[in-house]
Amino acid sequence: MKTTIPGINGPVALLLLLLSIAVVTVALDRGRYWWNWWRTRVSRRQQWERLLAEQGGPAAGRRLEDWDLEMRFGEPLLQAAVVLAPLLGLVGTVLGLMQVLSSLGPQLLLPAGANLAGFGQVLLSTALGLIISLIASTSLVANQWLRRSQCLRLQRLGRPWAPQT
């Protein structure tokens, strides 16, 4: 399978493309989720306080767990992308280097008048893998920080209603 991106060929290109689409989709979804979370903060706080007052700690704990699950959406995919994207990029680079070396022939000699600029394109898949990994890790860390801070804030709001043991 040939792609229009120079230096990236075969199944590695398809895997990097699919992984990048998944990472960008999850990152955009998390951005949309946190934007909506911020916009509805007043009504959610009122709902939380009403739940604590009417039903107590166990019901509020279940609601907090539900919110935590919503907040965690996509984190496993982002964690996998942080590891897989650079590895896929390296596999693409190795395959590209194998093609370059085989094109040089058994003596590894450059043909007369050969353009060396194209040989550097074998590193493109590594660069793409690192970029995908950077986007995934940034999205993952931001989502985890927001999740932890919001859950802690909600728990602090519920402390006066928490049963004493």
PDB file of C-alpha atoms in Angstrom:
ATOM      1  CA  MET A   1       0.000   0.000   0.000  1.00  0.00           C
ATOM      2  CA  LYS A   2       1.504   3.331  -1.054  1.00  0.00           C
ATOM      3  CA  THR A   3       0.488   6.620   0.524  1.00  0.00           C
ATOM      4  CA  THR A   4       0.835  10.132  -0.798  1.00  0.00           C
ATOM      5  CA  ILE A   5       3.047  11.044   2.167  1.00  0.00           C
ATOM      6  CA  PRO A   6       6.666  10.641   1.047  1.00  0.00           C
ATOM      7  CA  GLY A   7       8.733   8.392   3.267  1.00  0.00           C
ATOM      8  CA  ILE A   8       5.803   6.558   4.870  1.00  0.00           C
ATOM      9  CA  ASN A   9       4.604   3.385   3.218  1.00  0.00           C
ATOM     10  CA  GLY A  10       2.694   0.260   4.024  1.00  0.00           C
ATOM     11  CA  PRO A  11       0.743  -0.833   7.051  1.00  0.00           C
ATOM     12  CA  VAL A  12       2.703   1.464   9.368  1.00  0.00           C
ATOM     13  CA  ALA A  13       1.254   4.474   7.541  1.00  0.00           C
ATOM     14  CA  LEU A  14      -2.258   3.124   7.973  1.00  0.00           C
ATOM     15  CA  LEU A  15      -1.706   2.393  11.670  1.00  0.00           C
ATOM     16  CA  LEU A  16      -0.232   5.852  12.312  1.00  0.00           C
ATOM     17  CA  LEU A  17      -3.134   7.443  10.450  1.00  0.00           C
ATOM     18  CA  LEU A  18      -5.743   5.496  12.437  1.00  0.00           C
ATOM     19  CA  LEU A  19      -3.972   6.189  15.725  1.00  0.00           C
ATOM     20  CA  SER A  20      -3.709   9.897  14.972  1.00  0.00           C
ATOM     21  CA  ILE A  21      -7.420  10.078  14.107  1.00  0.00           C
ATOM     22  CA  ALA A  22      -8.299   8.291  17.360  1.00  0.00           C
ATOM     23  CA  VAL A  23      -6.052  10.549  19.462  1.00  0.00           C
ATOM     24  CA  VAL A  24      -7.351  13.767  17.915  1.00  0.00           C
ATOM     25  CA  THR A  25     -10.954  12.552  18.272  1.00  0.00           C
ATOM     26  CA  VAL A  26     -10.508  11.760  21.968  1.00  0.00           C
ATOM     27  CA  ALA A  27      -8.633  15.023  22.590  1.00  0.00           C
ATOM     28  CA  LEU A  28     -11.405  17.052  20.958  1.00  0.00           C
ATOM     29  CA  ASP A  29     -14.051  15.084  22.848  1.00  0.00           C
ATOM     30  CA  ARG A  30     -12.310  15.749  26.155  1.00  0.00           C
ATOM     31  CA  GLY A  31     -12.065  19.446  25.311  1.00  0.00           C
ATOM     32  CA  ARG A  32     -15.772  19.531  24.534  1.00  0.00           C
ATOM     33  CA  TYR A  33     -16.579  17.603  27.730  1.00  0.00           C
ATOM     34  CA  TRP A  34     -14.594  19.952  29.966  1.00  0.00           C
ATOM     35  CA  TRP A  35     -16.049  23.013  28.242  1.00  0.00           C
ATOM     36  CA  ASN A  36     -19.561  21.714  28.979  1.00  0.00           C
ATOM     37  CA  TRP A  37     -18.492  20.805  32.516  1.00  0.00           C
ATOM     38  CA  TRP A  38     -17.364  24.388  33.091  1.00  0.00           C
ATOM     39  CA  ARG A  39     -20.515  25.869  31.524  1.00  0.00           C
ATOM     40  CA  THR A  40     -22.833  23.791  33.747  1.00  0.00           C
ATOM     41  CA  ARG A  41     -20.840  24.154  36.968  1.00  0.00           C
ATOM     42  CA  VAL A  42     -23.522  26.129  38.829  1.00  0.00           C
ATOM     43  CA  SER A  43     -26.377  23.719  38.073  1.00  0.00           C
ATOM     44  CA  ARG A  44     -24.148  20.710  38.761  1.00  0.00           C
ATOM     45  CA  ARG A  45     -23.106  22.150  42.133  1.00  0.00           C
ATOM     46  CA  GLN A  46     -26.758  22.729  43.024  1.00  0.00           C
ATOM     47  CA  GLN A  47     -27.576  19.173  41.963  1.00  0.00           C
ATOM     48  CA  TRP A  48     -24.666  17.877  44.073  1.00  0.00           C
ATOM     49  CA  GLU A  49     -25.721  19.850  47.165  1.00  0.00           C
ATOM     50  CA  ARG A  50     -29.348  18.779  46.760  1.00  0.00           C
ATOM     51  CA  LEU A  51     -28.282  15.131  46.421  1.00  0.00           C
ATOM     52  CA  LEU A  52     -26.151  15.392  49.550  1.00  0.00           C
ATOM     53  CA  ALA A  53     -28.936  17.038  51.539  1.00  0.00           C
ATOM     54  CA  GLU A  54     -31.743  14.737  50.408  1.00  0.00           C
ATOM     55  CA  GLN A  55     -30.125  11.328  50.010  1.00  0.00           C
ATOM     56  CA  GLY A  56     -26.858  11.555  51.910  1.00  0.00           C
ATOM     57  CA  GLY A  57     -23.354  10.258  51.374  1.00  0.00           C
ATOM     58  CA  PRO A  58     -23.894   6.871  49.655  1.00  0.00           C
ATOM     59  CA  ALA A  59     -26.045   8.329  46.863  1.00  0.00           C
ATOM     60  CA  ALA A  60     -23.600  11.199  46.418  1.00  0.00           C
ATOM     61  CA  GLY A  61     -20.726   8.718  46.326  1.00  0.00           C
ATOM     62  CA  ARG A  62     -22.418   6.792  43.513  1.00  0.00           C
ATOM     63  CA  ARG A  63     -23.024  10.023  41.595  1.00  0.00           C
ATOM     64  CA  LEU A  64     -19.387  11.013  42.039  1.00  0.00           C
ATOM     65  CA  GLU A  65     -18.322   7.605  40.709  1.00  0.00           C
ATOM     66  CA  ASP A  66     -20.566   8.105  37.666  1.00  0.00           C
ATOM     67  CA  TRP A  67     -19.033  11.510  37.002  1.00  0.00           C
ATOM     68  CA  ASP A  68     -15.554  10.043  37.459  1.00  0.00           C
ATOM     69  CA  LEU A  69     -16.302   7.377  34.841  1.00  0.00           C
ATOM     70  CA  GLU A  70     -17.481  10.065  32.420  1.00  0.00           C
ATOM     71  CA  MET A  71     -14.320  12.049  33.078  1.00  0.00           C
ATOM     72  CA  ARG A  72     -12.078   9.016  32.438  1.00  0.00           C
ATOM     73  CA  PHE A  73     -13.450   8.400  28.953  1.00  0.00           C
ATOM     74  CA  GLY A  74     -10.659   7.905  26.426  1.00  0.00           C
ATOM     75  CA  GLU A  75      -7.812   7.717  28.942  1.00  0.00           C
ATOM     76  CA  PRO A  76      -6.906   4.075  28.109  1.00  0.00           C
ATOM     77  CA  LEU A  77      -6.647   4.943  24.409  1.00  0.00           C
ATOM     78  CA  LEU A  78      -4.476   7.970  25.163  1.00  0.00           C
ATOM     79  CA  GLN A  79      -2.240   5.874  27.425  1.00  0.00           C
ATOM     80  CA  ALA A  80      -1.812   3.288  24.670  1.00  0.00           C
ATOM     81  CA  ALA A  81      -1.101   5.969  22.069  1.00  0.00           C
ATOM     82  CA  VAL A  82       1.642   7.497  24.221  1.00  0.00           C
ATOM     83  CA  VAL A  83       3.499   4.176  24.020  1.00  0.00           C
ATOM     84  CA  LEU A  84       2.474   2.869  20.600  1.00  0.00           C
ATOM     85  CA  ALA A  85       2.910   5.969  18.426  1.00  0.00           C
ATOM     86  CA  PRO A  86       6.708   6.296  18.856  1.00  0.00           C
ATOM     87  CA  LEU A  87       7.129   2.552  18.433  1.00  0.00           C
ATOM     88  CA  LEU A  88       5.114   2.563  15.213  1.00  0.00           C
ATOM     89  CA  GLY A  89       7.178   5.508  14.026  1.00  0.00           C
ATOM     90  CA  LEU A  90      10.391   3.596  14.683  1.00  0.00           C
ATOM     91  CA  VAL A  91       9.068   0.557  12.830  1.00  0.00           C
ATOM     92  CA  GLY A  92       8.259   2.812   9.873  1.00  0.00           C
ATOM     93  CA  THR A  93      11.765   4.282   9.973  1.00  0.00           C
ATOM     94  CA  VAL A  94      13.390   0.843  10.073  1.00  0.00           C
ATOM     95  CA  LEU A  95      11.284  -0.326   7.134  1.00  0.00           C
ATOM     96  CA  GLY A  96      12.175   2.850   5.242  1.00  0.00           C
ATOM     97  CA  LEU A  97      15.870   2.379   5.951  1.00  0.00           C
ATOM     98  CA  MET A  98      15.628  -1.193   4.709  1.00  0.00           C
ATOM     99  CA  GLN A  99      14.151   0.101   1.435  1.00  0.00           C
ATOM    100  CA  VAL A 100      16.857   2.762   1.117  1.00  0.00           C
ATOM    101  CA  LEU A 101      19.651   0.281   1.760  1.00  0.00           C
ATOM    102  CA  SER A 102      18.229  -2.223  -0.712  1.00  0.00           C
ATOM    103  CA  SER A 103      18.007   0.513  -3.358  1.00  0.00           C
ATOM    104  CA  LEU A 104      21.735   1.238  -2.925  1.00  0.00           C
ATOM    105  CA  GLY A 105      22.624  -2.244  -4.053  1.00  0.00           C
ATOM    106  CA  PRO A 106      24.925  -4.870  -2.558  1.00  0.00           C
ATOM    107  CA  GLN A 107      27.925  -2.517  -2.450  1.00  0.00           C
ATOM    108  CA  LEU A 108      25.871   0.264  -0.794  1.00  0.00           C
ATOM    109  CA  LEU A 109      26.988   2.768  -3.417  1.00  0.00           C
ATOM    110  CA  LEU A 110      25.029   5.868  -4.325  1.00  0.00           C
ATOM    111  CA  PRO A 111      24.192   6.150  -7.995  1.00  0.00           C
ATOM    112  CA  ALA A 112      25.923   9.021  -9.792  1.00  0.00           C
ATOM    113  CA  GLY A 113      23.945  12.234  -9.399  1.00  0.00           C
ATOM    114  CA  ALA A 114      21.633  10.744  -6.741  1.00  0.00           C
ATOM    115  CA  ASN A 115      19.536  13.177  -4.738  1.00  0.00           C
ATOM    116  CA  LEU A 116      20.218  12.595  -1.035  1.00  0.00           C
ATOM    117  CA  ALA A 117      17.291  14.730   0.122  1.00  0.00           C
ATOM    118  CA  GLY A 118      14.850  11.855  -0.341  1.00  0.00           C
ATOM    119  CA  PHE A 119      16.815   9.569   1.958  1.00  0.00           C
ATOM    120  CA  GLY A 120      16.043  11.758   4.968  1.00  0.00           C
ATOM    121  CA  GLN A 121      12.343  11.133   4.490  1.00  0.00           C
ATOM    122  CA  VAL A 122      12.660   7.735   6.139  1.00  0.00           C
ATOM    123  CA  LEU A 123      12.686   9.568   9.482  1.00  0.00           C
ATOM    124  CA  LEU A 124       9.278  11.112   8.818  1.00  0.00           C
ATOM    125  CA  SER A 125       7.383   8.234  10.422  1.00  0.00           C
ATOM    126  CA  THR A 126       9.396   8.597  13.641  1.00  0.00           C
ATOM    127  CA  ALA A 127       8.624  12.313  13.718  1.00  0.00           C
ATOM    128  CA  LEU A 128       4.915  11.641  13.191  1.00  0.00           C
ATOM    129  CA  GLY A 129       4.911   8.995  15.912  1.00  0.00           C
ATOM    130  CA  LEU A 130       6.522  11.420  18.344  1.00  0.00           C
ATOM    131  CA  ILE A 131       4.037  14.171  17.467  1.00  0.00           C
ATOM    132  CA  ILE A 132       1.084  11.806  17.995  1.00  0.00           C
ATOM    133  CA  SER A 133       2.583  10.709  21.306  1.00  0.00           C
ATOM    134  CA  LEU A 134       3.049  14.323  22.397  1.00  0.00           C
ATOM    135  CA  ILE A 135      -0.581  15.180  21.625  1.00  0.00           C
ATOM    136  CA  ALA A 136      -1.795  12.035  23.411  1.00  0.00           C
ATOM    137  CA  SER A 137       0.323  12.605  26.519  1.00  0.00           C
ATOM    138  CA  THR A 138      -0.677  16.271  26.758  1.00  0.00           C
ATOM    139  CA  SER A 139      -4.368  15.378  26.453  1.00  0.00           C
ATOM    140  CA  LEU A 140      -3.996  12.555  28.976  1.00  0.00           C
ATOM    141  CA  VAL A 141      -2.235  14.670  31.606  1.00  0.00           C
ATOM    142  CA  ALA A 142      -4.715  17.534  31.183  1.00  0.00           C
ATOM    143  CA  ASN A 143      -7.709  15.200  31.483  1.00  0.00           C
ATOM    144  CA  GLN A 144      -6.296  13.451  34.549  1.00  0.00           C
ATOM    145  CA  TRP A 145      -5.514  16.748  36.270  1.00  0.00           C
ATOM    146  CA  LEU A 146      -8.979  18.152  35.579  1.00  0.00           C
ATOM    147  CA  ARG A 147     -10.634  14.909  36.713  1.00  0.00           C
ATOM    148  CA  ARG A 148      -8.704  14.773  39.974  1.00  0.00           C
ATOM    149  CA  SER A 149      -9.240  18.433  40.786  1.00  0.00           C
ATOM    150  CA  GLN A 150     -12.975  18.315  40.087  1.00  0.00           C
ATOM    151  CA  CYS A 151     -13.534  15.112  42.065  1.00  0.00           C
ATOM    152  CA  LEU A 152     -11.565  16.555  44.985  1.00  0.00           C
ATOM    153  CA  ARG A 153     -13.562  19.793  44.832  1.00  0.00           C
ATOM    154  CA  LEU A 154     -16.856  17.879  44.882  1.00  0.00           C
ATOM    155  CA  GLN A 155     -15.659  15.693  47.749  1.00  0.00           C
ATOM    156  CA  ARG A 156     -14.709  18.789  49.745  1.00  0.00           C
ATOM    157  CA  LEU A 157     -18.175  20.238  49.175  1.00  0.00           C
ATOM    158  CA  GLY A 158     -19.706  17.045  50.559  1.00  0.00           C
ATOM    159  CA  ARG A 159     -17.654  16.785  53.735  1.00  0.00           C
ATOM    160  CA  PRO A 160     -20.133  18.554  56.019  1.00  0.00           C
ATOM    161  CA  TRP A 161     -22.771  15.976  55.004  1.00  0.00           C
ATOM    162  CA  ALA A 162     -20.461  12.974  55.242  1.00  0.00           C
ATOM    163  CA  PRO A 163     -21.460  10.531  57.990  1.00  0.00           C
ATOM    164  CA  GLN A 164     -19.119  10.525  60.979  1.00  0.00           C
ATOM    165  CA  THR A 165     -17.544   7.133  61.709  1.00  0.00           C
TER     166      THR A 165
END
